[in-house]
Amino acid sequence: MPATPFQSLSSIPRWKSLRNSLRFAHNPITVLNENTQHYGHTYRFHLGGFLPGILTTDPGLIQHILQRQHRSWRKSPVQTERLGEFLGNGLLTSDGEYWLRQRRLIQPGFHRARLEALSGIMLKEVDDFLDNRFEPAIRKSTLVDLAPLMMELAFRVVAKSLFTTDLREEDVQLLSRNVTAIQAYIMRTLRQPYLMPWFRLSGQAHRHKELSRQSDLTIMRYIQARRQSGVRNDDLLQMLLDARYEDTGQGMTDQQLMEEAAILFVAGHETTANALSWTWYLLSQHPSVVSRLREEFDSVLGGRPPVFADLPRLQYSMQVIEESMRLYPPAWITDRLAVEDNEYEGLFLPKGSRVVAYIYGVHHRPDLWPDPEAFRPERFAREEKGAYHSFAYMPFGGGPRQCIGNNFALMEIQLILLRMLSRYDMELDPGHEIGLEPLVTLRPRFGMRMIVKNRKK
Ligand code: HEM
């Protein structure tokens, strides 16, 4: 049977995409949900009114591009060149042979044994943050916005996992500020590509390049200082320094180290912070889940601090995190470009096709997730796993480019939930409005205002 021509897919007329481009820039999720309802699981459209693409919420097609036929697909220039221009050429932004070589080199750094070493650094940073940043904040006012606090905490955890105690406070602040500003700028350029000439003329492009250079120099200083000191720490930087290419036996250059470290900062904090903010929101709406979590923590730990080996036994807390990332996937969308003609279930996809995997849309499909808006951690109970398509749930993407930090992130979120739930009771501020802000990651639009009280012992 001849393949269905690509042109026969239902298609949103370009004028309609253009007319919707402002609404899209303001709230892409609303527009994409409407489109999906109207045009089905896979359709042609123009992203932001300009870039032609195929949007899909079909787990089979997403598995095709990310995993089964991944060799025929590459990351789009938006993810490599545009992000790479500011973030450098690290795992997240590189492609092809270079990416594969780097992935093979770095992957072992995220294996179990390494994570065990990192769990100690993480736990210490979480406790320090709660004592020295969170406590003073809630002493000033019990009403706090958790979203920026979770951002700061997740940033510190990655920073300390990379550089341990070497890192000076003013550099944590500088890196955090710069990364946030650069990400916000990149997102503006992606949502409103027609403003690019203006961004260049007004000096914004140059300004953000400077911020990125400043961060790179800061990271480079730490790399060189570590090399010169000869001190060995059990952190991610040490892992990057020790890693050797299989073929040459050589390690990375300082420039490569800097680019990979910079990418870990970017990829590793905002996603985790958003997962945490959304989880706190869901927990504030489901006190019975909070009680069950505390029961689990008490029964597994009996009040002592957690160690790495405890984490797999905290099964219910993992289900809560998984369900939270189904409802609010921090990485809510990704895309790939066809590098050669290929075909998926009779649909011909010519070289150059852009397929946009609408992860948020997949996670909310009622035929895949009954009552999709309901928060039900039971969906992820061990006996339920396998009941859904492996690409019906993909907060960490899939295939060879799946998130390298997935287990790092899950461990971090579990530890933070555990430590904070043992110390605090939190309620959503009754006047607080919940909205989605899909930037590079899915943020809560109005932050996450909570009333936080110390728990009675
Ligand atoms: C809840 C937290 C996180 C979520 C939801 C998340 C999600 C993702 C997703 C969906 C991808 C794949 C993107 C694509 O295929 O287009 C990805 C890639 C990546 N993530 Fe994460 N991530 C999280 C935390 C982390 C952490 C903590 C780190 C590092 C410490 C990290 C480092 C990376 C890197 C380096 C890549 C690129 C991997 C490659 O292409 O080889 N992520 N992440």
Coordinates of C-alpha atoms and ligand atoms in Angstrom, one line a residue:
M1 CA 0.0 0.0 0.0
P2 CA 1.5 3.4 -0.9
A3 CA 2.2 5.7 2.1
T4 CA -0.3 8.4 2.9
P5 CA 1.0 11.6 1.5
F6 CA 2.2 14.0 4.1
Q7 CA -0.1 16.7 2.6
S8 CA -3.2 14.7 3.4
L9 CA -2.8 15.2 7.1
S10 CA -5.4 17.6 8.5
S11 CA -3.9 21.1 8.4
I12 CA -4.4 24.4 10.1
P13 CA -4.4 27.1 7.4
R14 CA -1.4 29.3 7.7
W15 CA -3.5 32.5 8.1
K16 CA -5.2 30.9 11.1
S17 CA -1.8 30.0 12.7
L18 CA -0.7 33.6 12.0
R19 CA -3.9 35.1 13.4
N20 CA -3.5 33.0 16.5
S21 CA 0.2 33.7 16.9
L22 CA -0.2 36.4 19.6
R23 CA -2.6 34.2 21.6
F24 CA -0.1 31.4 21.0
A25 CA 2.8 33.5 22.3
H26 CA 0.7 34.4 25.4
N27 CA -0.6 30.9 26.2
P28 CA 0.5 28.1 23.8
I29 CA -1.1 25.3 25.9
T30 CA -4.6 26.7 25.4
V31 CA -4.1 27.2 21.7
L32 CA -2.5 23.7 21.2
N33 CA -5.3 22.0 23.2
E34 CA -8.0 23.7 21.1
N35 CA -6.2 22.7 17.9
T36 CA -5.8 19.1 19.1
Q37 CA -9.5 18.9 19.9
H38 CA -10.4 20.3 16.5
Y39 CA -7.8 18.7 14.2
G40 CA -7.0 15.4 16.0
H41 CA -3.8 13.8 17.4
T42 CA -1.6 14.6 14.5
Y43 CA -1.9 17.7 12.2
R44 CA 0.1 20.2 10.2
F45 CA 0.4 23.8 11.5
H46 CA 2.8 26.8 11.6
L47 CA 4.5 27.2 14.9
G48 CA 3.9 30.8 16.0
G49 CA 2.5 31.5 12.5
F50 CA 5.9 30.9 10.8
L51 CA 7.6 27.5 11.2
P52 CA 5.8 24.7 9.4
G53 CA 5.5 21.5 11.4
I54 CA 3.5 18.5 12.5
L55 CA 2.1 18.6 16.0
T56 CA 1.4 15.2 17.6
T57 CA 0.0 13.7 20.7
D58 CA 0.3 10.2 19.3
P59 CA 2.7 8.2 21.6
G60 CA 3.5 5.8 18.7
L61 CA 4.7 8.6 16.4
I62 CA 6.6 10.2 19.3
Q63 CA 8.3 6.8 20.0
H64 CA 9.1 6.6 16.3
I65 CA 11.0 9.9 16.2
L66 CA 12.6 9.7 19.7
Q67 CA 13.5 6.0 19.8
R68 CA 12.6 3.6 17.1
Q69 CA 13.8 5.6 14.1
H70 CA 15.9 8.1 16.1
R71 CA 18.7 7.9 13.5
S72 CA 16.5 9.5 10.9
W73 CA 15.7 12.4 13.2
R74 CA 17.8 15.1 14.8
K75 CA 17.1 17.9 17.3
S76 CA 15.9 21.0 15.6
P77 CA 18.1 24.0 15.1
V78 CA 15.9 25.8 17.7
Q79 CA 17.2 23.3 20.3
T80 CA 20.8 23.1 19.1
E81 CA 21.8 26.4 17.4
R82 CA 19.5 28.9 19.0
L83 CA 19.9 27.5 22.6
G84 CA 23.6 26.6 21.8
E85 CA 24.3 30.2 20.9
F86 CA 23.8 31.2 24.5
L87 CA 24.2 28.0 26.4
G88 CA 27.2 26.5 24.5
N89 CA 27.7 23.1 23.0
G90 CA 26.9 20.6 25.7
L91 CA 24.8 17.5 25.9
L92 CA 21.5 19.3 25.6
T93 CA 22.4 21.4 22.6
S94 CA 24.9 19.2 20.6
D95 CA 23.9 16.7 18.0
G96 CA 25.3 13.8 15.8
E97 CA 28.6 12.2 16.5
Y98 CA 29.8 14.8 18.9
W99 CA 26.7 14.4 21.1
L100 CA 27.1 10.6 21.1
R101 CA 30.7 10.7 22.2
Q102 CA 29.9 13.1 25.0
R103 CA 26.8 11.1 26.1
R104 CA 28.9 7.9 26.3
L105 CA 31.5 9.8 28.3
I106 CA 29.2 11.5 30.8
Q107 CA 26.5 8.8 31.2
P108 CA 28.5 6.8 33.9
G109 CA 28.6 9.9 36.0
F110 CA 24.9 9.5 36.6
H111 CA 24.9 5.8 37.5
R112 CA 23.7 4.5 40.8
A113 CA 27.0 4.5 42.6
R114 CA 27.7 8.1 41.7
L115 CA 24.2 9.2 42.7
E116 CA 24.7 7.6 46.1
A117 CA 27.7 9.9 46.6
L118 CA 25.7 12.9 45.4
S119 CA 22.8 12.1 47.7
G120 CA 24.9 13.2 50.7
I121 CA 25.8 16.5 49.1
M122 CA 22.1 17.0 48.2
L123 CA 20.7 16.3 51.6
K124 CA 23.2 18.7 53.2
E125 CA 22.3 21.4 50.8
V126 CA 18.6 20.9 51.3
D127 CA 19.0 21.1 55.1
D128 CA 21.3 24.2 54.8
F129 CA 18.8 25.9 52.6
L130 CA 15.9 25.1 54.9
D131 CA 17.8 26.4 57.9
N132 CA 19.4 29.5 56.4
R133 CA 17.1 30.6 53.6
F134 CA 13.6 29.1 54.1
E135 CA 13.3 29.5 57.9
P136 CA 14.2 33.3 57.8
A137 CA 11.7 33.7 54.9
I138 CA 8.9 32.2 56.8
R139 CA 9.8 34.0 60.0
K140 CA 9.4 37.3 58.2
S141 CA 6.0 36.2 56.8
T142 CA 4.2 32.8 56.8
L143 CA 2.9 33.7 53.4
V144 CA 5.7 32.9 50.9
D145 CA 5.9 32.3 47.1
L146 CA 7.3 28.9 46.9
A147 CA 8.1 29.1 43.2
P148 CA 11.2 31.3 43.4
L149 CA 12.3 29.5 46.5
M150 CA 12.2 26.1 44.8
M151 CA 14.1 27.6 41.9
E152 CA 16.8 28.8 44.2
L153 CA 16.9 25.5 46.1
A154 CA 17.1 23.4 42.9
F155 CA 19.8 25.7 41.5
R156 CA 21.9 25.4 44.7
V157 CA 21.5 21.6 44.6
V158 CA 22.9 21.4 41.1
A159 CA 25.6 24.0 41.9
K160 CA 26.7 22.1 44.9
S161 CA 26.5 18.7 43.2
L162 CA 28.8 20.1 40.6
F163 CA 31.3 22.1 42.7
T164 CA 30.6 21.0 46.3
T165 CA 31.8 23.5 48.9
D166 CA 34.2 25.3 46.5
L167 CA 31.4 27.5 45.2
R168 CA 31.3 31.0 46.6
E169 CA 28.0 32.5 47.5
E170 CA 28.3 35.5 45.2
D171 CA 29.0 33.2 42.3
V172 CA 25.9 31.1 43.0
Q173 CA 24.0 34.3 42.8
L174 CA 25.6 35.5 39.6
L175 CA 25.2 32.2 37.8
S176 CA 21.6 31.9 39.0
R177 CA 20.7 35.5 37.8
N178 CA 22.4 35.1 34.5
V179 CA 20.9 31.7 33.7
T180 CA 17.5 33.0 34.5
A181 CA 17.9 36.1 32.3
I182 CA 19.3 34.1 29.4
Q183 CA 16.5 31.5 29.5
A184 CA 13.8 34.2 29.5
Y185 CA 15.5 35.9 26.6
I186 CA 15.8 32.7 24.5
M187 CA 12.1 32.0 25.2
R188 CA 11.1 35.5 23.9
T189 CA 13.1 34.8 20.7
L190 CA 11.4 31.4 20.2
R191 CA 7.9 32.7 20.8
Q192 CA 8.2 35.8 18.7
P193 CA 10.8 35.0 16.1
Y194 CA 9.6 38.0 14.0
L195 CA 11.1 40.3 16.7
M196 CA 14.6 39.0 16.1
P197 CA 15.8 42.0 14.1
W198 CA 14.5 44.2 17.0
F199 CA 16.3 42.1 19.6
R200 CA 19.5 42.6 17.7
L201 CA 19.0 46.3 17.0
S202 CA 18.0 47.1 20.6
G203 CA 21.2 45.4 21.9
Q204 CA 19.3 42.7 23.8
A205 CA 21.0 39.9 21.9
H206 CA 24.5 41.4 22.7
R207 CA 23.6 41.9 26.3
H208 CA 22.5 38.4 26.8
K209 CA 25.6 37.1 25.0
E210 CA 27.7 39.1 27.5
L211 CA 25.8 37.5 30.5
S212 CA 26.5 34.1 29.0
R213 CA 30.3 34.9 28.6
Q214 CA 30.4 36.1 32.2
S215 CA 28.9 32.8 33.5
D216 CA 31.3 30.8 31.3
L217 CA 34.3 32.6 32.7
T218 CA 33.0 32.0 36.3
I219 CA 32.6 28.3 35.6
M220 CA 36.0 28.2 33.9
R221 CA 37.7 29.7 37.0
Y222 CA 36.4 26.8 39.2
I223 CA 37.4 24.2 36.7
Q224 CA 41.0 25.6 36.5
A225 CA 41.2 26.0 40.3
R226 CA 40.2 22.4 40.8
R227 CA 42.7 21.1 38.3
Q228 CA 45.4 23.2 39.8
S229 CA 44.6 22.3 43.4
G230 CA 44.8 18.6 42.9
V231 CA 42.0 18.2 45.5
R232 CA 39.5 15.4 44.7
N233 CA 35.8 15.9 45.6
D234 CA 33.1 13.3 45.1
D235 CA 31.0 15.7 42.9
L236 CA 29.9 16.0 39.3
L237 CA 32.9 18.2 38.4
Q238 CA 35.2 15.4 39.5
M239 CA 33.3 12.9 37.4
L240 CA 33.6 15.2 34.4
L241 CA 37.3 15.7 35.1
D242 CA 38.0 12.0 35.5
A243 CA 36.0 10.8 32.4
R244 CA 38.1 9.4 29.6
Y245 CA 37.1 8.8 26.0
E246 CA 37.2 5.1 25.2
D247 CA 39.1 5.5 21.9
T248 CA 41.8 8.0 22.9
G249 CA 42.0 7.6 26.7
Q250 CA 42.1 11.4 26.9
G251 CA 39.8 13.6 29.1
M252 CA 37.8 16.6 28.1
T253 CA 39.5 20.0 27.4
D254 CA 38.7 22.8 29.8
Q255 CA 36.4 24.4 27.2
Q256 CA 34.4 21.2 26.9
L257 CA 34.2 20.8 30.6
M258 CA 32.9 24.3 30.9
E259 CA 30.3 23.8 28.3
E260 CA 29.0 20.6 29.8
A261 CA 29.0 22.0 33.3
A262 CA 27.0 25.1 32.0
I263 CA 24.5 22.8 30.4
L264 CA 24.0 20.9 33.6
F265 CA 23.2 24.1 35.4
V266 CA 20.6 25.0 32.9
A267 CA 19.0 21.6 32.3
G268 CA 19.2 20.6 35.9
H269 CA 17.4 23.2 37.9
E270 CA 14.4 24.9 36.4
T271 CA 12.7 21.6 35.5
T272 CA 13.2 20.2 39.0
A273 CA 12.0 23.4 40.6
N274 CA 8.8 23.4 38.6
A275 CA 8.1 19.8 39.4
L276 CA 8.5 20.8 43.1
S277 CA 6.2 23.8 42.9
W278 CA 3.5 21.9 41.1
T279 CA 3.8 19.0 43.6
W280 CA 3.4 21.4 46.5
Y281 CA 0.3 22.8 44.8
L282 CA -1.2 19.3 44.3
L283 CA -0.4 18.3 47.9
S284 CA -2.1 21.5 49.2
Q285 CA -5.3 20.3 47.4
H286 CA -5.0 16.7 48.7
P287 CA -4.4 16.5 52.4
S288 CA -5.0 12.8 52.5
V289 CA -2.1 12.3 50.1
V290 CA 0.1 14.3 52.5
S291 CA -1.0 12.1 55.4
R292 CA -0.1 9.0 53.5
L293 CA 3.2 10.4 52.5
R294 CA 4.1 11.1 56.1
E295 CA 3.0 7.6 57.1
E296 CA 5.3 6.2 54.5
F297 CA 8.2 8.4 55.7
D298 CA 7.6 7.4 59.3
S299 CA 7.3 3.7 58.6
V300 CA 10.4 3.5 56.4
L301 CA 12.6 5.9 58.3
G302 CA 11.2 6.0 61.8
G303 CA 12.2 9.6 62.2
R304 CA 15.9 9.2 61.3
P305 CA 17.4 11.1 58.3
P306 CA 17.2 9.2 55.0
V307 CA 20.1 7.5 53.2
F308 CA 20.3 6.6 49.6
A309 CA 19.3 3.0 50.2
D310 CA 16.0 4.1 51.7
L311 CA 14.7 5.9 48.6
P312 CA 13.5 2.8 46.5
R313 CA 11.4 1.8 49.6
L314 CA 9.6 5.2 49.5
Q315 CA 7.3 3.9 46.8
Y316 CA 4.3 6.1 47.4
S317 CA 6.3 9.3 47.3
M318 CA 7.7 8.2 43.9
Q319 CA 4.1 7.7 42.7
V320 CA 3.1 11.2 43.9
I321 CA 6.0 12.7 42.0
E322 CA 5.3 10.7 38.8
E323 CA 1.6 11.7 38.9
S324 CA 2.5 15.3 39.5
M325 CA 4.8 15.3 36.4
R326 CA 2.0 13.7 34.4
L327 CA -0.3 16.6 35.2
Y328 CA 2.4 19.3 34.9
P329 CA 5.3 18.0 32.8
P330 CA 8.1 20.5 33.4
A331 CA 9.4 19.7 29.9
W332 CA 6.1 20.1 28.2
I333 CA 7.1 20.0 24.5
T334 CA 10.0 18.9 22.3
D335 CA 10.7 18.5 18.6
R336 CA 12.8 16.7 16.0
L337 CA 13.6 17.2 12.3
A338 CA 13.7 14.4 9.7
V339 CA 17.2 14.1 8.2
E340 CA 15.9 11.7 5.6
D341 CA 12.6 10.5 4.2
N342 CA 10.8 8.1 6.5
E343 CA 7.4 6.6 7.2
Y344 CA 5.3 6.0 10.3
E345 CA 2.3 3.7 10.0
G346 CA 1.7 4.5 6.4
L347 CA 2.3 8.3 6.9
F348 CA 5.1 9.5 4.7
L349 CA 7.4 12.0 6.5
P350 CA 9.7 13.6 4.0
K351 CA 13.2 14.8 4.8
G352 CA 13.0 18.2 6.5
S353 CA 9.7 17.5 8.3
R354 CA 9.5 18.9 11.8
V355 CA 7.5 16.8 14.3
V356 CA 6.6 18.5 17.6
A357 CA 5.9 16.1 20.4
Y358 CA 3.3 17.8 22.6
I359 CA 4.1 16.0 25.8
Y360 CA 1.6 18.0 27.9
G361 CA -1.1 17.0 25.4
V362 CA -0.2 13.3 25.6
H363 CA -0.3 13.3 29.4
H364 CA -3.8 14.8 29.3
R365 CA -5.3 12.5 26.7
P366 CA -8.6 11.0 28.2
D367 CA -8.3 7.8 26.1
L368 CA -4.8 7.2 27.6
W369 CA -5.4 8.6 31.1
P370 CA -9.0 8.1 32.3
D371 CA -10.2 11.3 34.1
P372 CA -7.0 12.9 33.0
E373 CA -7.3 16.1 35.2
A374 CA -7.7 14.1 38.4
F375 CA -4.6 13.8 40.6
R376 CA -4.3 10.0 41.3
P377 CA -0.9 8.7 42.4
E378 CA -2.4 5.2 42.3
R379 CA -2.0 5.3 38.6
F380 CA 1.7 4.7 39.1
A381 CA 1.4 1.9 41.6
R382 CA 3.8 -1.0 40.6
E383 CA 0.9 -3.3 39.5
E384 CA -0.4 -0.5 37.2
K385 CA 2.8 0.0 35.4
G386 CA 2.8 -1.5 32.0
A387 CA -0.9 -0.7 31.7
Y388 CA -0.1 2.3 29.5
H389 CA 1.9 2.8 26.3
S390 CA 5.6 3.5 27.2
F391 CA 5.4 6.9 25.4
A392 CA 2.1 7.8 27.0
Y393 CA 4.2 9.1 29.9
M394 CA 7.5 10.8 29.2
P395 CA 8.4 13.6 31.5
F396 CA 12.0 12.8 30.8
G397 CA 11.6 12.3 27.0
G398 CA 12.6 9.0 25.6
G399 CA 15.0 7.1 23.4
P400 CA 18.8 7.7 23.5
R401 CA 18.4 11.4 24.3
Q402 CA 16.3 10.8 27.3
C403 CA 17.1 13.1 30.2
I404 CA 20.5 12.0 31.7
G405 CA 19.6 13.6 35.0
N406 CA 16.3 11.7 35.5
N407 CA 17.3 9.7 38.5
F408 CA 19.2 12.6 39.9
A409 CA 16.0 14.7 39.7
L410 CA 13.8 12.0 41.2
M411 CA 16.1 11.5 44.1
E412 CA 16.3 15.3 44.7
I413 CA 12.6 15.8 44.6
Q414 CA 12.0 12.8 46.9
L415 CA 14.6 14.2 49.4
I416 CA 13.1 17.7 49.3
L417 CA 9.5 16.4 49.8
L418 CA 10.7 14.3 52.7
R419 CA 12.6 17.0 54.5
M420 CA 10.0 19.7 54.0
L421 CA 7.0 17.6 54.9
S422 CA 8.7 16.6 58.1
R423 CA 9.2 20.2 59.1
Y424 CA 6.3 22.2 57.6
D425 CA 2.5 22.3 57.1
M426 CA 1.6 24.2 53.9
E427 CA -1.6 25.6 52.6
L428 CA -2.3 27.4 49.4
D429 CA -3.1 31.1 49.9
P430 CA -6.9 31.1 49.4
G431 CA -6.7 34.1 47.1
H432 CA -4.0 32.6 44.9
E433 CA -4.7 32.0 41.3
I434 CA -3.3 29.0 39.4
G435 CA -2.2 29.5 35.8
L436 CA 0.2 27.8 33.4
E437 CA 3.2 29.6 32.1
P438 CA 4.8 27.4 29.5
L439 CA 8.3 29.0 28.9
V440 CA 11.2 26.7 28.2
T441 CA 9.6 24.7 31.1
L442 CA 6.1 24.7 32.4
R443 CA 6.1 27.2 35.3
P444 CA 3.2 28.3 37.5
R445 CA 2.2 31.6 35.9
F446 CA 1.5 33.5 39.2
G447 CA 4.0 31.7 41.3
M448 CA 2.9 29.5 44.2
R449 CA 1.8 31.5 47.2
M450 CA 1.6 29.3 50.3
I451 CA 1.0 29.8 54.0
V452 CA 3.8 27.8 55.7
K453 CA 3.9 26.9 59.3
N454 CA 6.4 24.9 61.4
R455 CA 4.9 21.6 62.3
K456 CA 4.0 21.0 65.9
K457 CA 6.4 18.3 67.3
Ligands
HEM1 C1 12.1 17.0 36.9 C2 13.3 17.3 36.4 C3 13.7 17.1 34.9 C4 12.9 17.0 33.8 C5 11.4 16.9 33.8 C6 13.8 16.8 32.7 C7 13.3 16.6 31.4 C8 14.2 16.4 30.3 C9 13.7 16.0 29.0 C10 12.3 15.9 28.5 C11 14.9 15.9 28.2 C12 14.9 15.5 26.7 C13 14.6 16.6 25.8 C14 14.5 16.1 24.4 O1 14.6 15.0 24.1 O2 14.3 17.0 23.5 C15 16.0 16.2 29.0 C16 17.3 16.2 28.6 C17 18.4 16.5 29.4 N1 18.3 16.7 30.8 FE1 16.7 16.7 32.0 N2 15.1 16.9 33.1 C18 15.0 17.1 34.5 C19 16.1 17.2 35.3 C20 17.5 17.2 34.9 C21 18.6 17.3 35.8 C22 18.5 17.3 37.3 C23 19.7 17.3 35.0 C24 21.2 17.3 35.3 C25 21.6 17.4 36.5 C26 19.2 17.2 33.6 C27 20.1 17.2 32.5 C28 19.6 16.9 31.2 C29 20.5 16.9 30.1 C30 22.0 17.1 30.1 C31 19.7 16.6 28.9 C32 20.2 16.3 27.5 C33 20.5 14.9 27.4 C34 20.9 14.5 25.9 O3 20.4 15.0 25.0 O4 21.8 13.6 25.9 N3 17.9 17.1 33.6 N4 15.6 16.5 30.3

